[in-house]
């Protein structure tokens, strides 16, 4: 990013704010081609929010949310080869980004910008085709913000480059969010605390295991919740006082007063050594020069029960699905008081068929999206995404199967993630070590090799062989 630059000019007398991506869609405005409009950064959609009143509702209406959805997601390996982490399916019928967007809508936030960058084609389609289904039902607005020709240099630069849009909305507060975390949260208590404490920035935080804390921003706070230290992905995370097994990790959720944020971003843009990232640069600097206050998200929260997961690794992504099947206190995908948008169409229920020997499918503690097809198969603790097909006599346990995958006849798969569009040959057997929440699952992708040795256990390593009954070794990728 060029140094010592300044914000682009704000909307002036000769500028029409309606030309900006984030503006309200008229009920009489034709939607046109959603995919084309989003690619041109002109798409605007409206979505419904629960009815609330009073000070909290006023704060939501006076807040602009910026959802950062430009990360590469490299730790997810092949799962993000063709799409960004916010677009990755979760829970059968949702995308990762749907949780942050739904939290905004349910919190009464009416202005939402989504900053996209890497491999965002499927994300843009999702925003246009799915979220626009809520058009004309509310005055909340949502639009993608794409980077300039040089891209975003970091999370802070993503906000900096879109400052003209933020400033033109004249909201009192700006809420910065990540678009790839799984949680349900009412943001309004956090907005209220921000104003009550007179903070320059408020940071959402959760307790995390000390062994996982190296993946997060880790903070230390005093008795008044003021942040005294902030370290991004430290090699030796500082534990909580008296609790050596836990640390206080950042959720990647920040609240700023708009004018204050503008000053901080300009200072960061003028700093030669900055990586222009909130966690790596701005927050550690602000701890020493400004008032940074923590907002702990705990089990006492009315919405979400303090549950929050960064599904940024293959193991974390799989474990979060298993936790979903176990049941999470305070966290419900079907909570009518806090819906996760978009709701799946009820007319497209999964189809189960009787096998050739008269047997029927058996489904236990599993979650199936619409348009799945099962032919006398057995599922135990599985999550199936849209348009998945499972053939006759197949047995799946602790499996996450992504859209359009096909599981062949007689397959036996346990502790696996099957990538989108993969065809698993008949008779494939994956039987890893006994089930454990801490175990890394087997990832079956288009690059997986299938060999002719049947009924053998598969070693859990990156380049694995899966054994089929077909007698033919196959290679379906590079």
Short mmCIF file of C-alpha atoms in Angstrom, two decimals:
data_model
loop_
_atom_site.label_atom_id
_atom_site.label_comp_id
_atom_site.label_asym_id
_atom_site.label_seq_id
_atom_site.Cartn_x
_atom_site.Cartn_y
_atom_site.Cartn_z
CA UNK A 1 0.00 0.00 0.00
CA UNK A 2 1.42 3.43 -0.84
CA UNK A 3 2.70 5.23 2.24
CA UNK A 4 1.72 8.66 3.50
CA UNK A 5 -1.51 8.67 1.59
CA UNK A 6 -4.82 10.04 2.74
CA UNK A 7 -8.40 8.95 2.63
CA UNK A 8 -10.19 9.37 -0.70
CA UNK A 9 -12.41 12.47 -0.74
CA UNK A 10 -15.72 12.13 1.03
CA UNK A 11 -19.07 12.48 -0.67
CA UNK A 12 -19.40 16.09 -1.75
CA UNK A 13 -21.97 18.32 -3.33
CA UNK A 14 -21.43 16.82 -6.77
CA UNK A 15 -21.43 13.22 -5.61
CA UNK A 16 -24.51 11.05 -5.53
CA UNK A 17 -24.34 8.75 -2.49
CA UNK A 18 -26.71 6.39 -4.25
CA UNK A 19 -23.81 5.42 -6.52
CA UNK A 20 -22.06 3.81 -3.58
CA UNK A 21 -22.55 0.03 -3.09
CA UNK A 22 -24.03 0.34 0.39
CA UNK A 23 -27.40 2.00 -0.04
CA UNK A 24 -31.01 1.04 0.44
CA UNK A 25 -32.79 -0.77 -2.37
CA UNK A 26 -36.14 0.67 -3.33
CA UNK A 27 -39.00 -1.81 -3.33
CA UNK A 28 -39.68 -0.88 -6.93
CA UNK A 29 -36.09 -1.29 -8.07
CA UNK A 30 -35.51 -4.29 -10.35
CA UNK A 31 -32.85 -6.67 -9.12
CA UNK A 32 -31.42 -7.50 -12.55
CA UNK A 33 -28.79 -10.23 -12.85
CA UNK A 34 -27.53 -10.76 -9.28
CA UNK A 35 -24.16 -12.30 -10.15
CA UNK A 36 -23.31 -9.60 -12.68
CA UNK A 37 -24.38 -6.78 -10.38
CA UNK A 38 -22.27 -8.02 -7.48
CA UNK A 39 -19.19 -8.36 -9.66
CA UNK A 40 -19.64 -4.71 -10.58
CA UNK A 41 -19.96 -3.71 -6.88
CA UNK A 42 -23.42 -2.27 -7.35
CA UNK A 43 -25.47 -4.93 -5.61
CA UNK A 44 -27.55 -4.00 -2.60
CA UNK A 45 -29.83 -6.35 -0.74
CA UNK A 46 -32.18 -5.95 2.18
CA UNK A 47 -32.80 -8.52 4.87
CA UNK A 48 -35.25 -8.81 7.73
CA UNK A 49 -34.26 -8.46 11.38
CA UNK A 50 -36.06 -9.30 14.63
CA UNK A 51 -38.10 -6.47 16.04
CA UNK A 52 -36.39 -4.72 18.97
CA UNK A 53 -36.82 -1.35 20.56
CA UNK A 54 -35.15 1.19 22.80
CA UNK A 55 -31.53 2.19 23.19
CA UNK A 56 -30.16 -1.10 21.82
CA UNK A 57 -32.14 -0.79 18.61
CA UNK A 58 -30.99 2.82 18.23
CA UNK A 59 -27.35 1.72 18.57
CA UNK A 60 -27.80 -0.98 15.94
CA UNK A 61 -29.31 1.51 13.55
CA UNK A 62 -26.43 3.92 14.25
CA UNK A 63 -23.73 1.34 13.48
CA UNK A 64 -22.00 0.37 10.25
CA UNK A 65 -20.74 -3.23 10.19
CA UNK A 66 -17.70 -4.14 8.10
CA UNK A 67 -17.34 -7.89 7.57
CA UNK A 68 -13.80 -8.86 6.57
CA UNK A 69 -14.12 -11.74 4.11
CA UNK A 70 -10.86 -11.54 2.18
CA UNK A 71 -8.70 -14.14 3.94
CA UNK A 72 -7.04 -16.94 1.97
CA UNK A 73 -7.78 -19.74 4.46
CA UNK A 74 -4.55 -21.57 3.61
CA UNK A 75 -4.69 -23.73 6.75
CA UNK A 76 -7.75 -25.48 5.33
CA UNK A 77 -5.70 -26.81 2.46
CA UNK A 78 -7.69 -28.19 -0.50
CA UNK A 79 -11.02 -27.10 1.03
CA UNK A 80 -10.24 -23.49 0.12
CA UNK A 81 -8.45 -24.16 -3.14
CA UNK A 82 -11.34 -22.79 -5.18
CA UNK A 83 -13.19 -20.56 -2.69
CA UNK A 84 -12.41 -18.37 0.29
CA UNK A 85 -12.99 -19.48 3.88
CA UNK A 86 -16.09 -17.30 4.43
CA UNK A 87 -17.78 -19.11 1.51
CA UNK A 88 -17.05 -22.60 2.85
CA UNK A 89 -20.24 -24.57 3.66
CA UNK A 90 -21.09 -25.16 7.30
CA UNK A 91 -23.87 -27.06 9.02
CA UNK A 92 -25.27 -28.52 5.83
CA UNK A 93 -27.12 -25.53 4.43
CA UNK A 94 -25.12 -22.44 5.43
CA UNK A 95 -21.82 -20.73 4.58
CA UNK A 96 -19.36 -19.58 7.25
CA UNK A 97 -20.18 -15.94 6.56
CA UNK A 98 -23.89 -16.45 7.26
CA UNK A 99 -23.25 -16.41 11.01
CA UNK A 100 -21.66 -12.95 11.15
CA UNK A 101 -24.21 -11.55 8.68
CA UNK A 102 -27.14 -13.04 10.61
CA UNK A 103 -25.79 -11.65 13.87
CA UNK A 104 -25.71 -8.19 12.29
CA UNK A 105 -29.26 -8.40 10.96
CA UNK A 106 -30.61 -9.85 14.21
CA UNK A 107 -28.82 -7.10 16.17
CA UNK A 108 -30.66 -4.43 14.21
CA UNK A 109 -27.60 -3.25 12.26
CA UNK A 110 -28.86 -1.81 8.99
CA UNK A 111 -25.66 -1.02 7.08
CA UNK A 112 -23.37 -3.97 6.29
CA UNK A 113 -20.37 -3.96 3.97
CA UNK A 114 -18.54 -7.17 3.06
CA UNK A 115 -14.89 -6.68 2.07
CA UNK A 116 -13.93 -9.52 -0.28
CA UNK A 117 -10.70 -10.37 -2.07
CA UNK A 118 -9.30 -13.87 -2.67
CA UNK A 119 -11.28 -16.48 -4.65
CA UNK A 120 -14.52 -14.64 -3.97
CA UNK A 121 -16.60 -15.77 -6.96
CA UNK A 122 -18.73 -18.26 -5.00
CA UNK A 123 -19.02 -15.81 -2.10
CA UNK A 124 -20.28 -13.07 -4.41
CA UNK A 125 -22.83 -15.47 -5.91
CA UNK A 126 -23.97 -16.42 -2.42
CA UNK A 127 -24.41 -12.81 -1.35
CA UNK A 128 -26.34 -11.97 -4.52
CA UNK A 129 -28.48 -15.05 -5.01
CA UNK A 130 -29.19 -16.08 -1.42
CA UNK A 131 -29.06 -12.95 0.71
CA UNK A 132 -30.99 -10.96 -1.88
CA UNK A 133 -33.91 -13.32 -1.29
CA UNK A 134 -34.65 -11.09 1.72
CA UNK A 135 -35.00 -7.99 -0.44
CA UNK A 136 -37.85 -5.54 0.15
CA UNK A 137 -38.66 -6.94 3.62
CA UNK A 138 -36.51 -4.59 5.70
CA UNK A 139 -34.46 -1.43 5.47
CA UNK A 140 -31.22 -3.25 6.35
CA UNK A 141 -28.67 -3.19 3.52
CA UNK A 142 -25.81 -5.46 2.52
CA UNK A 143 -23.24 -5.08 -0.26
CA UNK A 144 -19.81 -6.41 -1.26
CA UNK A 145 -16.79 -4.15 -1.21
CA UNK A 146 -14.06 -5.28 -3.58
CA UNK A 147 -10.46 -3.99 -3.41
CA UNK A 148 -8.64 -1.74 -5.83
CA UNK A 149 -6.18 -3.04 -8.37
CA UNK A 150 -3.46 -3.58 -5.74
CA UNK A 151 -5.75 -5.55 -3.42
CA UNK A 152 -5.97 -5.20 0.35
CA UNK A 153 -2.65 -5.19 2.21
CA UNK A 154 -4.22 -6.24 5.51
CA UNK A 155 -7.42 -6.06 7.54
CA UNK A 156 -6.90 -2.40 8.46
CA UNK A 157 -6.16 -1.54 4.84
CA UNK A 158 -9.43 -3.21 3.80
CA UNK A 159 -11.32 -0.75 6.00
CA UNK A 160 -9.09 2.15 4.93
CA UNK A 161 -9.78 1.55 1.24
CA UNK A 162 -13.53 1.59 1.89
CA UNK A 163 -13.51 4.62 4.15
CA UNK A 164 -15.44 6.81 1.73
CA UNK A 165 -18.37 4.39 1.87
CA UNK A 166 -18.21 4.21 5.68
CA UNK A 167 -17.94 7.97 6.12
CA UNK A 168 -20.83 8.69 3.75
CA UNK A 169 -23.17 6.66 5.96
CA UNK A 170 -22.44 8.91 8.98
CA UNK A 171 -22.99 6.14 11.53
CA UNK A 172 -21.81 6.88 15.04
CA UNK A 173 -20.12 3.48 15.50
CA UNK A 174 -18.22 1.07 13.26
CA UNK A 175 -18.26 -2.66 14.04
CA UNK A 176 -15.42 -4.69 12.49
CA UNK A 177 -16.07 -8.44 12.12
CA UNK A 178 -14.47 -11.53 10.62
CA UNK A 179 -16.56 -13.39 8.07
CA UNK A 180 -15.35 -16.90 8.86
CA UNK A 181 -16.27 -17.65 12.49
CA UNK A 182 -19.14 -19.81 13.77
CA UNK A 183 -21.15 -18.24 16.61
CA UNK A 184 -24.42 -16.54 17.51
CA UNK A 185 -24.06 -13.19 19.24
CA UNK A 186 -26.15 -10.11 19.92
CA UNK A 187 -23.75 -7.24 19.27
CA UNK A 188 -25.86 -4.61 21.02
CA UNK A 189 -24.60 -5.25 24.60
CA UNK A 190 -21.07 -4.83 23.25
CA UNK A 191 -22.02 -1.56 21.57
CA UNK A 192 -23.59 -0.36 24.83
CA UNK A 193 -20.49 -1.26 26.86
CA UNK A 194 -18.31 0.58 24.36
CA UNK A 195 -20.18 3.84 24.97
CA UNK A 196 -20.55 3.32 28.72
CA UNK A 197 -16.82 2.81 29.28
CA UNK A 198 -15.71 5.64 27.00
CA UNK A 199 -13.44 3.24 25.14
CA UNK A 200 -11.55 4.20 22.00
CA UNK A 201 -11.86 0.58 20.87
CA UNK A 202 -13.68 -2.40 22.37
CA UNK A 203 -12.40 -5.90 21.58
CA UNK A 204 -14.58 -9.02 21.80
CA UNK A 205 -12.79 -11.90 23.52
CA UNK A 206 -13.27 -15.51 24.65
CA UNK A 207 -11.31 -17.93 26.76
CA UNK A 208 -9.33 -20.39 24.64
CA UNK A 209 -7.13 -23.38 25.56
CA UNK A 210 -3.53 -22.30 25.99
CA UNK A 211 -2.40 -24.80 23.34
CA UNK A 212 -4.69 -23.14 20.77
CA UNK A 213 -3.90 -19.56 21.79
CA UNK A 214 -0.96 -19.32 19.39
CA UNK A 215 -3.52 -19.02 16.59
CA UNK A 216 -5.20 -15.92 18.06
CA UNK A 217 -4.55 -12.46 19.33
CA UNK A 218 -3.97 -12.86 23.08
CA UNK A 219 -4.66 -10.10 25.58
CA UNK A 220 -4.19 -9.34 29.25
CA UNK A 221 -6.73 -7.17 31.06
CA UNK A 222 -7.06 -5.48 34.45
CA UNK A 223 -10.01 -5.57 36.85
CA UNK A 224 -11.86 -2.89 34.85
CA UNK A 225 -11.45 -4.94 31.60
CA UNK A 226 -8.96 -2.47 30.18
CA UNK A 227 -6.53 -4.23 27.87
CA UNK A 228 -2.98 -3.90 29.19
CA UNK A 229 -1.27 -6.06 26.58
CA UNK A 230 -2.16 -7.44 23.15
CA UNK A 231 0.00 -9.94 21.22
CA UNK A 232 -0.98 -11.35 17.82
CA UNK A 233 -0.37 -15.12 17.56
CA UNK A 234 2.33 -15.22 20.22
CA UNK A 235 4.71 -18.17 20.42
CA UNK A 236 4.29 -18.20 24.21
CA UNK A 237 0.75 -17.01 25.02
CA UNK A 238 0.24 -15.43 28.41
CA UNK A 239 -2.25 -17.51 30.45
CA UNK A 240 -5.07 -16.13 32.54
CA UNK A 241 -4.12 -15.38 36.16
CA UNK A 242 -4.33 -18.57 38.18
CA UNK A 243 -5.41 -20.57 35.11
CA UNK A 244 -2.33 -21.83 33.27
CA UNK A 245 -4.38 -23.89 30.81
CA UNK A 246 -6.37 -20.96 29.38
CA UNK A 247 -5.76 -17.62 27.70
CA UNK A 248 -7.94 -14.68 26.69
CA UNK A 249 -8.21 -14.72 22.90
CA UNK A 250 -9.50 -12.05 20.53
CA UNK A 251 -12.64 -12.89 18.55
CA UNK A 252 -11.63 -10.50 15.78
CA UNK A 253 -14.58 -8.26 16.71
CA UNK A 254 -13.86 -4.55 17.26
CA UNK A 255 -16.06 -1.53 17.98
CA UNK A 256 -14.83 1.99 17.22
CA UNK A 257 -16.33 5.44 17.20
CA UNK A 258 -16.29 6.32 13.52
CA UNK A 259 -14.27 9.52 13.84
CA UNK A 260 -11.75 7.84 16.14
CA UNK A 261 -11.33 4.92 13.74
CA UNK A 262 -10.67 7.35 10.90
CA UNK A 263 -7.78 8.91 12.80
CA UNK A 264 -6.30 5.53 13.72
CA UNK A 265 -6.49 4.28 10.12
CA UNK A 266 -4.82 7.40 8.77
CA UNK A 267 -2.02 7.08 11.32
CA UNK A 268 -1.56 3.44 10.32
CA UNK A 269 -1.48 4.33 6.62
CA UNK A 270 1.31 6.82 7.36
CA UNK A 271 3.39 4.24 9.27
CA UNK A 272 6.09 2.80 7.03
CA UNK A 273 6.69 -0.38 9.02
CA UNK A 274 3.02 -1.29 9.46
CA UNK A 275 1.51 -4.42 7.92
CA UNK A 276 -1.83 -2.59 8.09
CA UNK A 277 -3.48 -5.30 10.18
CA UNK A 278 -5.73 -4.75 13.19
CA UNK A 279 -4.31 -7.58 15.27
CA UNK A 280 -0.67 -7.30 14.27
CA UNK A 281 -0.31 -3.51 14.19
CA UNK A 282 -3.20 -1.29 15.31
CA UNK A 283 -4.27 -2.98 18.54
CA UNK A 284 -0.78 -3.50 20.04
CA UNK A 285 -0.04 0.17 19.28
CA UNK A 286 -3.37 1.42 20.64
CA UNK A 287 -2.93 -0.43 23.94
CA UNK A 288 -0.12 2.04 24.70
CA UNK A 289 -1.73 5.18 23.26
CA UNK A 290 -5.51 4.81 23.62
CA UNK A 291 -8.19 3.29 25.81
CA UNK A 292 -8.72 -0.34 24.70
CA UNK A 293 -11.39 -2.27 26.62
CA UNK A 294 -12.27 -5.98 26.43
CA UNK A 295 -15.79 -7.37 26.01
CA UNK A 296 -15.78 -10.99 27.26
CA UNK A 297 -18.25 -13.24 25.43
CA UNK A 298 -19.19 -15.84 28.04
CA UNK A 299 -21.75 -18.52 28.80
CA UNK A 300 -23.88 -15.86 30.47
CA UNK A 301 -24.67 -14.29 27.10
CA UNK A 302 -28.39 -14.33 26.35
CA UNK A 303 -27.70 -15.27 22.73
CA UNK A 304 -25.11 -17.88 21.76
CA UNK A 305 -24.11 -19.09 25.21
CA UNK A 306 -20.52 -17.93 24.73
CA UNK A 307 -19.89 -20.48 21.95
CA UNK A 308 -17.42 -19.21 19.32
CA UNK A 309 -15.23 -21.17 16.95
CA UNK A 310 -12.59 -20.21 14.43
CA UNK A 311 -12.94 -23.01 11.88
CA UNK A 312 -9.66 -22.12 10.18
CA UNK A 313 -8.08 -25.60 10.18
CA UNK A 314 -9.33 -28.95 8.88
CA UNK A 315 -9.48 -30.37 12.42
CA UNK A 316 -11.30 -27.32 13.84
CA UNK A 317 -13.79 -27.34 10.97
CA UNK A 318 -14.60 -31.02 11.54
CA UNK A 319 -14.75 -30.70 15.35
CA UNK A 320 -17.17 -27.78 15.13
CA UNK A 321 -19.55 -29.96 13.12
CA UNK A 322 -19.29 -32.74 15.70
CA UNK A 323 -20.00 -30.21 18.46
CA UNK A 324 -23.04 -29.07 16.50
CA UNK A 325 -24.36 -32.63 16.49
CA UNK A 326 -23.64 -33.03 20.22
CA UNK A 327 -25.73 -29.97 21.00
CA UNK A 328 -24.26 -26.68 22.19
CA UNK A 329 -25.90 -24.89 25.15
CA UNK A 330 -27.30 -21.55 23.99
CA UNK A 331 -26.45 -22.19 20.32
CA UNK A 332 -29.23 -23.34 17.98
CA UNK A 333 -29.39 -23.18 14.21
CA UNK A 334 -33.19 -23.39 14.39
CA UNK A 335 -33.72 -20.72 17.07
CA UNK A 336 -36.70 -18.65 15.85
CA UNK A 337 -35.62 -15.78 18.12
CA UNK A 338 -32.18 -15.64 16.48
CA UNK A 339 -32.44 -17.19 13.02
CA UNK A 340 -29.42 -17.98 10.89
CA UNK A 341 -30.18 -16.65 7.43
CA UNK A 342 -30.91 -17.90 4.89
CA UNK A 343 -33.46 -20.42 6.07
CA UNK A 344 -33.48 -23.56 3.92
CA UNK A 345 -36.55 -24.01 1.67
CA UNK A 346 -38.83 -26.56 3.32
CA UNK A 347 -40.06 -27.90 0.00
CA UNK A 348 -36.68 -29.46 -0.79
CA UNK A 349 -36.42 -32.14 1.88
CA UNK A 350 -33.86 -34.96 1.57
CA UNK A 351 -34.98 -38.07 -0.30
CA UNK A 352 -34.46 -41.59 1.09
CA UNK A 353 -35.08 -44.66 -1.06
CA UNK A 354 -35.53 -48.36 -0.26
CA UNK A 355 -32.62 -50.61 -1.22
CA UNK A 356 -32.77 -53.54 -3.61
CA UNK A 357 -33.08 -55.94 -0.67
CA UNK A 358 -35.93 -53.97 0.86
CA UNK A 359 -33.83 -52.21 3.48
CA UNK A 360 -34.35 -48.53 4.23
CA UNK A 361 -31.91 -45.81 5.23
CA UNK A 362 -31.04 -45.42 8.90
CA UNK A 363 -30.19 -41.93 10.11
CA UNK A 364 -28.97 -41.26 13.66
CA UNK A 365 -28.05 -37.88 15.17
CA UNK A 366 -27.32 -36.39 11.76
CA UNK A 367 -28.04 -33.18 9.91
CA UNK A 368 -29.03 -33.31 6.24
CA UNK A 369 -29.47 -30.37 3.91
CA UNK A 370 -32.22 -30.31 1.33
CA UNK A 371 -31.81 -32.19 -1.96
CA UNK A 372 -29.75 -35.02 -0.45
CA UNK A 373 -30.42 -38.55 -1.71
CA UNK A 374 -29.90 -41.75 0.32
CA UNK A 375 -30.34 -45.29 -1.00
CA UNK A 376 -30.68 -47.59 2.01
CA UNK A 377 -27.58 -46.10 3.62
CA UNK A 378 -26.67 -45.74 7.30
CA UNK A 379 -25.61 -42.41 8.80
CA UNK A 380 -24.43 -41.94 12.39
CA UNK A 381 -23.42 -38.46 13.52
CA UNK A 382 -23.01 -36.97 10.04
CA UNK A 383 -23.56 -33.61 8.37
CA UNK A 384 -24.50 -33.70 4.68
CA UNK A 385 -24.55 -30.57 2.56
CA UNK A 386 -26.78 -29.86 -0.40
CA UNK A 387 -27.18 -32.34 -3.27
CA UNK A 388 -25.10 -35.08 -1.64
CA UNK A 389 -25.83 -38.64 -2.81
CA UNK A 390 -25.12 -41.71 -0.66
CA UNK A 391 -25.50 -45.06 -2.42
CA UNK A 392 -26.92 -48.34 -1.15
CA UNK A 393 -25.27 -50.14 1.78
CA UNK A 394 -22.91 -47.26 2.51
CA UNK A 395 -22.08 -46.58 6.17
CA UNK A 396 -20.93 -43.11 7.31
CA UNK A 397 -19.94 -42.18 10.84
CA UNK A 398 -18.66 -38.81 12.12
CA UNK A 399 -18.60 -37.58 8.53
CA UNK A 400 -18.87 -34.08 7.03
CA UNK A 401 -19.82 -34.27 3.36
CA UNK A 402 -19.76 -31.09 1.27
CA UNK A 403 -22.07 -30.19 -1.65
CA UNK A 404 -22.47 -32.41 -4.72
CA UNK A 405 -20.30 -35.23 -3.35
CA UNK A 406 -21.24 -38.81 -4.26
CA UNK A 407 -20.56 -41.69 -1.87
CA UNK A 408 -20.42 -45.02 -3.66
CA UNK A 409 -22.14 -48.30 -2.91
CA UNK A 410 -20.90 -50.17 0.15
CA UNK A 411 -18.50 -47.44 1.32
CA UNK A 412 -17.50 -47.44 4.99
CA UNK A 413 -16.28 -43.99 6.03
CA UNK A 414 -15.57 -42.78 9.56
CA UNK A 415 -14.04 -39.51 10.84
CA UNK A 416 -13.86 -37.95 7.39
CA UNK A 417 -14.47 -34.75 5.47
CA UNK A 418 -15.47 -35.36 1.85
CA UNK A 419 -14.78 -32.30 -0.28
CA UNK A 420 -17.36 -30.78 -2.61
CA UNK A 421 -18.00 -32.64 -5.86
CA UNK A 422 -15.80 -35.64 -4.99
CA UNK A 423 -16.95 -39.09 -6.16
CA UNK A 424 -15.90 -41.76 -3.67
CA UNK A 425 -15.68 -45.13 -5.49
CA UNK A 426 -17.81 -48.12 -4.50
CA UNK A 427 -16.45 -50.07 -1.55
CA UNK A 428 -14.06 -47.41 -0.27
CA UNK A 429 -13.12 -48.06 3.36
CA UNK A 430 -11.75 -45.42 5.74
CA UNK A 431 -11.57 -46.74 9.28
CA UNK A 432 -9.23 -44.56 11.38
CA UNK A 433 -8.43 -44.84 15.04
CA UNK A 434 -11.33 -44.84 17.52
CA UNK A 435 -13.30 -41.61 17.59
CA UNK A 436 -11.87 -38.72 19.54
CA UNK A 437 -12.72 -35.01 19.48
CA UNK A 438 -9.00 -34.26 19.37
CA UNK A 439 -8.34 -36.44 16.34
CA UNK A 440 -7.55 -35.01 12.93
CA UNK A 441 -10.09 -36.28 10.37
CA UNK A 442 -9.24 -37.89 7.06
CA UNK A 443 -9.75 -35.41 4.22
CA UNK A 444 -11.00 -36.93 0.96
CA UNK A 445 -10.54 -34.58 -1.98
CA UNK A 446 -10.19 -34.69 -5.75
CA UNK A 447 -6.49 -35.41 -5.18
CA UNK A 448 -7.03 -38.51 -3.04
CA UNK A 449 -5.59 -41.77 -4.40
CA UNK A 450 -7.71 -44.90 -4.33
CA UNK A 451 -6.02 -48.32 -4.55
CA UNK A 452 -7.19 -51.93 -4.95
CA UNK A 453 -6.39 -53.28 -1.47
CA UNK A 454 -9.73 -53.66 0.26
CA UNK A 455 -10.74 -53.71 3.92
CA UNK A 456 -7.57 -52.21 5.35
CA UNK A 457 -7.23 -49.36 7.75
CA UNK A 458 -6.09 -46.08 6.24
CA UNK A 459 -3.08 -44.35 7.82
CA UNK A 460 -3.83 -40.75 8.75
CA UNK A 461 -1.22 -38.84 6.80
CA UNK A 462 -1.46 -36.15 4.19
CA UNK A 463 -0.93 -38.42 1.18
CA UNK A 464 -3.14 -41.41 1.94
CA UNK A 465 -4.40 -44.44 0.08
CA UNK A 466 -8.05 -45.42 0.24
CA UNK A 467 -8.92 -49.01 -0.53
CA UNK A 468 -11.82 -50.01 -2.75
CA UNK A 469 -13.44 -53.24 -3.86
CA UNK A 470 -13.06 -52.36 -7.53
CA UNK A 471 -9.57 -53.83 -7.90
CA UNK A 472 -8.38 -50.71 -9.72
CA UNK A 473 -6.05 -48.05 -8.36
CA UNK A 474 -7.37 -44.60 -9.21
CA UNK A 475 -5.88 -41.14 -9.08
CA UNK A 476 -8.45 -38.38 -9.41
CA UNK A 477 -6.14 -35.39 -9.21
CA UNK A 478 -2.53 -34.33 -9.31
#
